PDB file of C-alpha atoms in Angstrom:
ATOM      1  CA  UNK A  15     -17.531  -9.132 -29.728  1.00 73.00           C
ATOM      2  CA  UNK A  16     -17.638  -9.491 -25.819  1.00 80.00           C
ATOM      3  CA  UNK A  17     -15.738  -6.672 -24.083  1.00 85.00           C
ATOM      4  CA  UNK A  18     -13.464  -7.580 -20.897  1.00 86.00           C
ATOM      5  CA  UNK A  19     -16.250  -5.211 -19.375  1.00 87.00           C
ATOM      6  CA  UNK A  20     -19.002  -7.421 -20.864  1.00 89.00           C
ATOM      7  CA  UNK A  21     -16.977 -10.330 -19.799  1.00 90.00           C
ATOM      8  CA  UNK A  22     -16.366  -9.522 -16.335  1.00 91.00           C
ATOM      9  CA  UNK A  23     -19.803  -8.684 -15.723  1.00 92.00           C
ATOM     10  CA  UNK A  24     -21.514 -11.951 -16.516  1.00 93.00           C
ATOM     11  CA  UNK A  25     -19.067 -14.202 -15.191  1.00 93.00           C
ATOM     12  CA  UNK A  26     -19.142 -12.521 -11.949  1.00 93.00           C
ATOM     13  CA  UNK A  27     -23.300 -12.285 -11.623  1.00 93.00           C
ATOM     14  CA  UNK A  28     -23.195 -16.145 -13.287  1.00 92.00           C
ATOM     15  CA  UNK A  29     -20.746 -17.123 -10.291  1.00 91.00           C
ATOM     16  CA  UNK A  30     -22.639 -15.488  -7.510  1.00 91.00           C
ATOM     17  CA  UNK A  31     -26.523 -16.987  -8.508  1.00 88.00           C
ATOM     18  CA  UNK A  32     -26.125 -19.445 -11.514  1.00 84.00           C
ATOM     19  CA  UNK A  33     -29.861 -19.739 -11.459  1.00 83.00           C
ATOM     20  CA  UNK A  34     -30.607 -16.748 -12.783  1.00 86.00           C
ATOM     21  CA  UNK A  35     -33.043 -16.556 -15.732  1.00 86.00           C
ATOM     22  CA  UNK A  36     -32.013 -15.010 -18.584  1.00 89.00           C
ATOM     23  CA  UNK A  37     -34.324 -12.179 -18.239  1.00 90.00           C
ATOM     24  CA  UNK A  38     -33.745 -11.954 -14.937  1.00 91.00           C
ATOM     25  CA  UNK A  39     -29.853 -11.217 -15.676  1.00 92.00           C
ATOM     26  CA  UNK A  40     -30.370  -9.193 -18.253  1.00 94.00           C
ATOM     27  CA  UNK A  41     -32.501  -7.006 -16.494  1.00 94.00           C
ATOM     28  CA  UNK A  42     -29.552  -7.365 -13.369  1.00 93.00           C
ATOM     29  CA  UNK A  43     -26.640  -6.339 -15.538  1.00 93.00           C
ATOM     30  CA  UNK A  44     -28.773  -3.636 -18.171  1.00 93.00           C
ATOM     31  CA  UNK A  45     -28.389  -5.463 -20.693  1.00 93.00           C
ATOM     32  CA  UNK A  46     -31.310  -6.103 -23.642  1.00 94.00           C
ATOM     33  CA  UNK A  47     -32.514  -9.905 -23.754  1.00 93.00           C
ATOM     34  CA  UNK A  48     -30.765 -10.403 -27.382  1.00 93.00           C
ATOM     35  CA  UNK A  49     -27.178  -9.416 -25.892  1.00 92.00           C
ATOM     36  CA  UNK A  50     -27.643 -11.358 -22.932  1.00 92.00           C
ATOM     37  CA  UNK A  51     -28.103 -14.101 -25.053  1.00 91.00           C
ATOM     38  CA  UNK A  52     -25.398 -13.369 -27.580  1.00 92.00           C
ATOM     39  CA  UNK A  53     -23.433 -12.775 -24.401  1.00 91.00           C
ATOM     40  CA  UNK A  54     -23.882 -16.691 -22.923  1.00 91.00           C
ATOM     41  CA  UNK A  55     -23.539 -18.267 -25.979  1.00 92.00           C
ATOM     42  CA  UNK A  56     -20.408 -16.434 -26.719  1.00 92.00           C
ATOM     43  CA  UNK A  57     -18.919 -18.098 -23.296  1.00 92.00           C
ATOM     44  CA  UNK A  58     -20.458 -21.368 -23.503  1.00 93.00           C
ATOM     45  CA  UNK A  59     -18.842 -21.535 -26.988  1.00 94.00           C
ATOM     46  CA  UNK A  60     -15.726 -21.261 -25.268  1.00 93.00           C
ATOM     47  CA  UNK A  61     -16.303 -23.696 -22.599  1.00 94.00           C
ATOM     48  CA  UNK A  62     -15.933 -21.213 -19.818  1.00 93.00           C
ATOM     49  CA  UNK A  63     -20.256 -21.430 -19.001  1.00 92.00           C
ATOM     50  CA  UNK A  64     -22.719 -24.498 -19.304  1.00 91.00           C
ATOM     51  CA  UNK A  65     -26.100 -24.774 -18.653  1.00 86.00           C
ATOM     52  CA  UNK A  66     -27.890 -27.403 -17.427  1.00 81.00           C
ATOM     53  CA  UNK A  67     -31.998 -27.687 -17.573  1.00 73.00           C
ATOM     54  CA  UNK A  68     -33.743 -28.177 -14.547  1.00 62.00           C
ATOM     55  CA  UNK A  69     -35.327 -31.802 -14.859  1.00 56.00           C
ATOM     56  CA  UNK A  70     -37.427 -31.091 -11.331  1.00 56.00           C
ATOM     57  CA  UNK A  71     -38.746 -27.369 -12.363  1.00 53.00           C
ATOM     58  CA  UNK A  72     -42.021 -27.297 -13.072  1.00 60.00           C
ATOM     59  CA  UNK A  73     -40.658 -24.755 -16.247  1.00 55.00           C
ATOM     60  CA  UNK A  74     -38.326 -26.769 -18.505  1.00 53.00           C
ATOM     61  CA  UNK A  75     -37.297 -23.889 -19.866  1.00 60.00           C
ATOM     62  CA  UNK A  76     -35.067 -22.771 -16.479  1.00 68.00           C
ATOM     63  CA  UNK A  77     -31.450 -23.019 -16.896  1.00 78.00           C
ATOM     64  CA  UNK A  78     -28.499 -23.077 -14.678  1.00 83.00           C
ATOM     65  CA  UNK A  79     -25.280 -21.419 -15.787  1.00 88.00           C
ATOM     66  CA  UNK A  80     -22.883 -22.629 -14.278  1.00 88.00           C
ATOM     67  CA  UNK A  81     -19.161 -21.722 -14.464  1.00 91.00           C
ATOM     68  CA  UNK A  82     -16.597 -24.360 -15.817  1.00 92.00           C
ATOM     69  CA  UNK A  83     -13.010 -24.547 -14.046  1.00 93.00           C
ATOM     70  CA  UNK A  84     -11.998 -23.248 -17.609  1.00 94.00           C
ATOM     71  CA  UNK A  85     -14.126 -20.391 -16.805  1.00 93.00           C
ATOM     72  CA  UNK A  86     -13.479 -20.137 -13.523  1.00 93.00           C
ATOM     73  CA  UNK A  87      -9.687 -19.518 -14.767  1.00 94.00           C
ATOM     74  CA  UNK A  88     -11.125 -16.730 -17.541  1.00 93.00           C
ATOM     75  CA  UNK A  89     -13.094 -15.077 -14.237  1.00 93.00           C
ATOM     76  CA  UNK A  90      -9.701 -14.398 -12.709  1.00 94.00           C
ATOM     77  CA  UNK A  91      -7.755 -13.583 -15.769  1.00 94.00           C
ATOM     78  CA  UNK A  92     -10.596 -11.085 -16.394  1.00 93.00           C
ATOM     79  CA  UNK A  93     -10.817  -9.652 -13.597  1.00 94.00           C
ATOM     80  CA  UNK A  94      -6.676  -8.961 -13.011  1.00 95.00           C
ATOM     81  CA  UNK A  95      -7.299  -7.099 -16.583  1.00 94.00           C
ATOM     82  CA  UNK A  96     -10.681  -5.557 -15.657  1.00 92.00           C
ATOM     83  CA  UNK A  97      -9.011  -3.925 -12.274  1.00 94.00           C
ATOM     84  CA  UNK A  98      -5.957  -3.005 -14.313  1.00 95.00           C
ATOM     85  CA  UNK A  99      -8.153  -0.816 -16.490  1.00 93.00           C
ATOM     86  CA  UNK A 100      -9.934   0.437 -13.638  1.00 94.00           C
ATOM     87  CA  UNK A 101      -6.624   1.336 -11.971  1.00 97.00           C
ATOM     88  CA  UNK A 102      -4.950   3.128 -15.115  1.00 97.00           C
ATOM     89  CA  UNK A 103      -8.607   5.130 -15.466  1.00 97.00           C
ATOM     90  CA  UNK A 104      -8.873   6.412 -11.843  1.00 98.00           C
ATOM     91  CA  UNK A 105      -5.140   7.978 -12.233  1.00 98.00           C
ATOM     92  CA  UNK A 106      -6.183   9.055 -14.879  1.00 98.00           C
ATOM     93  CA  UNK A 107      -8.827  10.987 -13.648  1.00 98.00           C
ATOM     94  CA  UNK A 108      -6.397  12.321 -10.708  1.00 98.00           C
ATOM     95  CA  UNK A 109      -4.412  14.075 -13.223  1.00 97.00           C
ATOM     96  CA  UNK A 110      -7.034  15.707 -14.673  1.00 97.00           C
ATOM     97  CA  UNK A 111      -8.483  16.478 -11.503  1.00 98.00           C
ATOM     98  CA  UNK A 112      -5.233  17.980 -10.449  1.00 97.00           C
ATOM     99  CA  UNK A 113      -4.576  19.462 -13.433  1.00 96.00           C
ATOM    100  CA  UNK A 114      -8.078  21.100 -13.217  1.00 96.00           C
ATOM    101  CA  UNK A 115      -7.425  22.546  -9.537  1.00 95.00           C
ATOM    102  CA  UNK A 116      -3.756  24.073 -10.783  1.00 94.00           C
ATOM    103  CA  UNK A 117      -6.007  25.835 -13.588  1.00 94.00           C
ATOM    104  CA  UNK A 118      -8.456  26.856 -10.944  1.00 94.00           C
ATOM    105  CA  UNK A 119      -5.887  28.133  -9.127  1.00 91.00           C
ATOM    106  CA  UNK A 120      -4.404  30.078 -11.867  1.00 91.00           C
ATOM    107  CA  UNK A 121      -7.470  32.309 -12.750  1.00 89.00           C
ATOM    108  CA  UNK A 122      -8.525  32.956  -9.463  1.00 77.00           C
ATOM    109  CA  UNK A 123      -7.320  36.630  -8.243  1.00 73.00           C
TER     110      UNK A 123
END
């Protein structure tokens, strides 16, 4: 299952260099080769990435991802939800960090 996280990620490096190999991406966003893969296939299955071959490249096996408007729409729905999380996380963290300096505070004579 592709995380928002997951999501996010690929769409993003896809929409800033579509031309990309796969290993090359991988490598990019630390992912292994097999979940890269599972990872496109997941969003080309949904229409939101297709990949066209090269027919000029001397390897036929280069692709370019490229990002549908359908995915295009997904980018920004994912990334409102991605910087939502984000958000909710870093006040979390505040708290904690505040809550942590009271405590400090506390036990220091």
């Amino acid at each position: 299952m592709l995380t928002d996280s997951d999501r996010y990620q690929l769409l993003k490096a896809l929409e800033h260099n579509p031309n990309l190999s796969q290993r090359q991406l991988a490598s990019e966003l630390g992912y292994s080769l097999g979940k890269l893969n599972y990872c496109l296939k997941a969003l080309m299955d949904k229409g939101w990435v297709k990949a066209e071959n090269f027919r000029t490249n001397q390897n036929k096996t280069a692709y370019l991802y490229q990002l549908t408007p359908a995915g295009i729409t997904e980018k920004a729905r994912v990334t409102r939800r991605f910087l939502q999380r984000k958000v909710e996380e870093h006040q979390q963290i505040e708290q904690e960090i505040e809550a942590l300096k009271q405590e400090v505070a506390q036990q220091t004579p």
